[in-house]
């Protein structure tokens, strides 16, 4: 198993003021493909309280992608700005999956969930969502990632998700 903390300085290359603070998320890969979230939580609980943990699934059934993420309780809902906050992302490459999206957006704060909209062929429709534990993390992600070049003339559109009136 590989375990690491998220640290990504690439977004600060464009504007050093937008460099994300160190993330409290832990990233684990090379996990057994049958590992459950309860087992992942049990694996990390002896080292401290676990606020949130996720096992990313491969999308082809119940097997996991061998990747998990853990947010320690001390970091959860920490510094800021209200409760959970969702970020809307569009113009994602069609090869985008949950792991790719998680790796790009986790450096900005505790990620509670990741969703990528897929077409019938299992490819990304170009849209995804990230739920952060606090609004400050979501705002850092928007500030750093909105307009990020995605190859050719495409740039990511990243914004705080707003509720639609029905």
GROMACS .gro file of C-alpha atoms in nm, residues 18-131:
model
  114
   18UNK     CA    1  -0.361   3.071  -0.508
   19UNK     CA    2  -0.128   2.798  -0.392
   20UNK     CA    3  -0.339   2.559  -0.189
   21UNK     CA    4  -0.250   2.505   0.174
   22UNK     CA    5  -0.134   2.156   0.266
   23UNK     CA    6  -0.427   1.917   0.248
   24UNK     CA    7  -0.548   1.717   0.544
   25UNK     CA    8  -0.658   1.436   0.312
   26UNK     CA    9  -0.458   1.117   0.306
   27UNK     CA   10  -0.438   0.922  -0.018
   28UNK     CA   11  -0.391   0.546  -0.026
   29UNK     CA   12  -0.343   0.337  -0.338
   30UNK     CA   13  -0.264  -0.025  -0.421
   31UNK     CA   14  -0.543  -0.130  -0.184
   32UNK     CA   15  -0.718  -0.464  -0.228
   33UNK     CA   16  -0.994  -0.426  -0.487
   34UNK     CA   17  -1.242  -0.582  -0.244
   35UNK     CA   18  -1.173  -0.334   0.039
   36UNK     CA   19  -1.482  -0.164   0.184
   37UNK     CA   20  -1.507   0.184   0.337
   38UNK     CA   21  -1.566   0.025   0.679
   39UNK     CA   22  -1.243  -0.172   0.643
   40UNK     CA   23  -1.053   0.140   0.533
   41UNK     CA   24  -1.188   0.329   0.836
   42UNK     CA   25  -1.085   0.040   1.065
   43UNK     CA   26  -0.738   0.044   0.913
   44UNK     CA   27  -0.683   0.413   1.000
   45UNK     CA   28  -0.883   0.444   1.326
   46UNK     CA   29  -0.600   0.321   1.551
   47UNK     CA   30  -0.404   0.634   1.451
   48UNK     CA   31  -0.676   0.888   1.535
   49UNK     CA   32  -1.035   0.986   1.465
   50UNK     CA   33  -1.144   0.954   1.104
   51UNK     CA   34  -1.402   1.211   0.990
   52UNK     CA   35  -1.455   1.079   0.639
   53UNK     CA   36  -1.318   0.802   0.424
   54UNK     CA   37  -1.390   0.698   0.068
   55UNK     CA   38  -1.299   0.402  -0.145
   56UNK     CA   39  -1.312   0.485  -0.514
   57UNK     CA   40  -1.483   0.222  -0.727
   58UNK     CA   41  -1.375   0.123  -1.073
   59UNK     CA   42  -1.718   0.182  -1.224
   60UNK     CA   43  -1.736  -0.176  -1.349
   61UNK     CA   44  -1.916  -0.326  -1.053
   62UNK     CA   45  -1.846  -0.352  -0.684
   63UNK     CA   46  -1.467  -0.385  -0.710
   64UNK     CA   47  -1.270  -0.079  -0.606
   65UNK     CA   48  -1.009   0.102  -0.809
   66UNK     CA   49  -0.761   0.016  -0.532
   67UNK     CA   50  -0.764   0.377  -0.413
   68UNK     CA   51  -0.895   0.535  -0.095
   69UNK     CA   52  -0.892   0.871   0.079
   70UNK     CA   53  -0.912   0.952   0.448
   71UNK     CA   54  -0.988   1.287   0.616
   72UNK     CA   55  -0.884   1.308   0.981
   73UNK     CA   56  -1.146   1.442   1.222
   74UNK     CA   57  -0.920   1.723   1.337
   75UNK     CA   58  -0.929   1.871   0.988
   76UNK     CA   59  -1.294   1.825   0.907
   77UNK     CA   60  -1.510   2.129   0.888
   78UNK     CA   61  -1.216   2.312   1.032
   79UNK     CA   62  -1.143   2.666   0.938
   80UNK     CA   63  -1.424   2.751   0.762
   81UNK     CA   64  -1.696   2.941   0.614
   82UNK     CA   65  -1.998   2.724   0.680
   83UNK     CA   66  -2.075   2.363   0.609
   84UNK     CA   67  -2.044   2.148   0.301
   85UNK     CA   68  -2.003   2.334  -0.027
   86UNK     CA   69  -2.032   2.188  -0.378
   87UNK     CA   70  -1.819   2.283  -0.677
   88UNK     CA   71  -1.942   2.240  -1.036
   89UNK     CA   72  -1.681   2.162  -1.302
   90UNK     CA   73  -1.734   2.151  -1.678
   91UNK     CA   74  -1.520   2.100  -1.988
   92UNK     CA   75  -1.350   1.797  -1.835
   93UNK     CA   76  -1.168   1.560  -2.075
   94UNK     CA   77  -1.370   1.250  -2.167
   95UNK     CA   78  -1.108   1.028  -1.999
   96UNK     CA   79  -1.182   1.190  -1.661
   97UNK     CA   80  -1.277   0.952  -1.382
   98UNK     CA   81  -1.340   1.003  -1.008
   99UNK     CA   82  -0.977   0.938  -0.918
  100UNK     CA   83  -0.846   1.197  -1.166
  101UNK     CA   84  -1.095   1.457  -1.042
  102UNK     CA   85  -1.016   1.377  -0.678
  103UNK     CA   86  -0.641   1.409  -0.734
  104UNK     CA   87  -0.683   1.749  -0.901
  105UNK     CA   88  -0.919   1.898  -0.639
  106UNK     CA   89  -0.818   1.737  -0.307
  107UNK     CA   90  -0.523   1.972  -0.245
  108UNK     CA   91  -0.768   2.253  -0.166
  109UNK     CA   92  -0.934   2.089   0.136
  110UNK     CA   93  -1.125   1.792   0.275
  111UNK     CA   94  -1.319   1.629  -0.009
  112UNK     CA   95  -1.640   1.459   0.101
  113UNK     CA   96  -1.751   1.323  -0.236
  114UNK     CA   97  -1.666   1.321  -0.606
  115UNK     CA   98  -1.904   1.267  -0.897
  116UNK     CA   99  -1.831   1.247  -1.269
  117UNK     CA  100  -2.121   1.234  -1.516
  118UNK     CA  101  -2.068   0.948  -1.762
  119UNK     CA  102  -2.225   0.868  -2.098
  120UNK     CA  103  -2.352   0.524  -2.205
  121UNK     CA  104  -2.001   0.423  -2.311
  122UNK     CA  105  -1.865   0.502  -1.964
  123UNK     CA  106  -1.676   0.814  -2.076
  124UNK     CA  107  -1.699   1.149  -1.902
  125UNK     CA  108  -1.968   1.383  -2.037
  126UNK     CA  109  -1.741   1.676  -1.945
  127UNK     CA  110  -1.913   1.752  -1.613
  128UNK     CA  111  -1.820   1.674  -1.253
  129UNK     CA  112  -1.892   1.777  -0.895
  130UNK     CA  113  -1.679   1.796  -0.580
  131UNK     CA  114  -1.829   1.834  -0.231
   0.00000   0.00000   0.00000
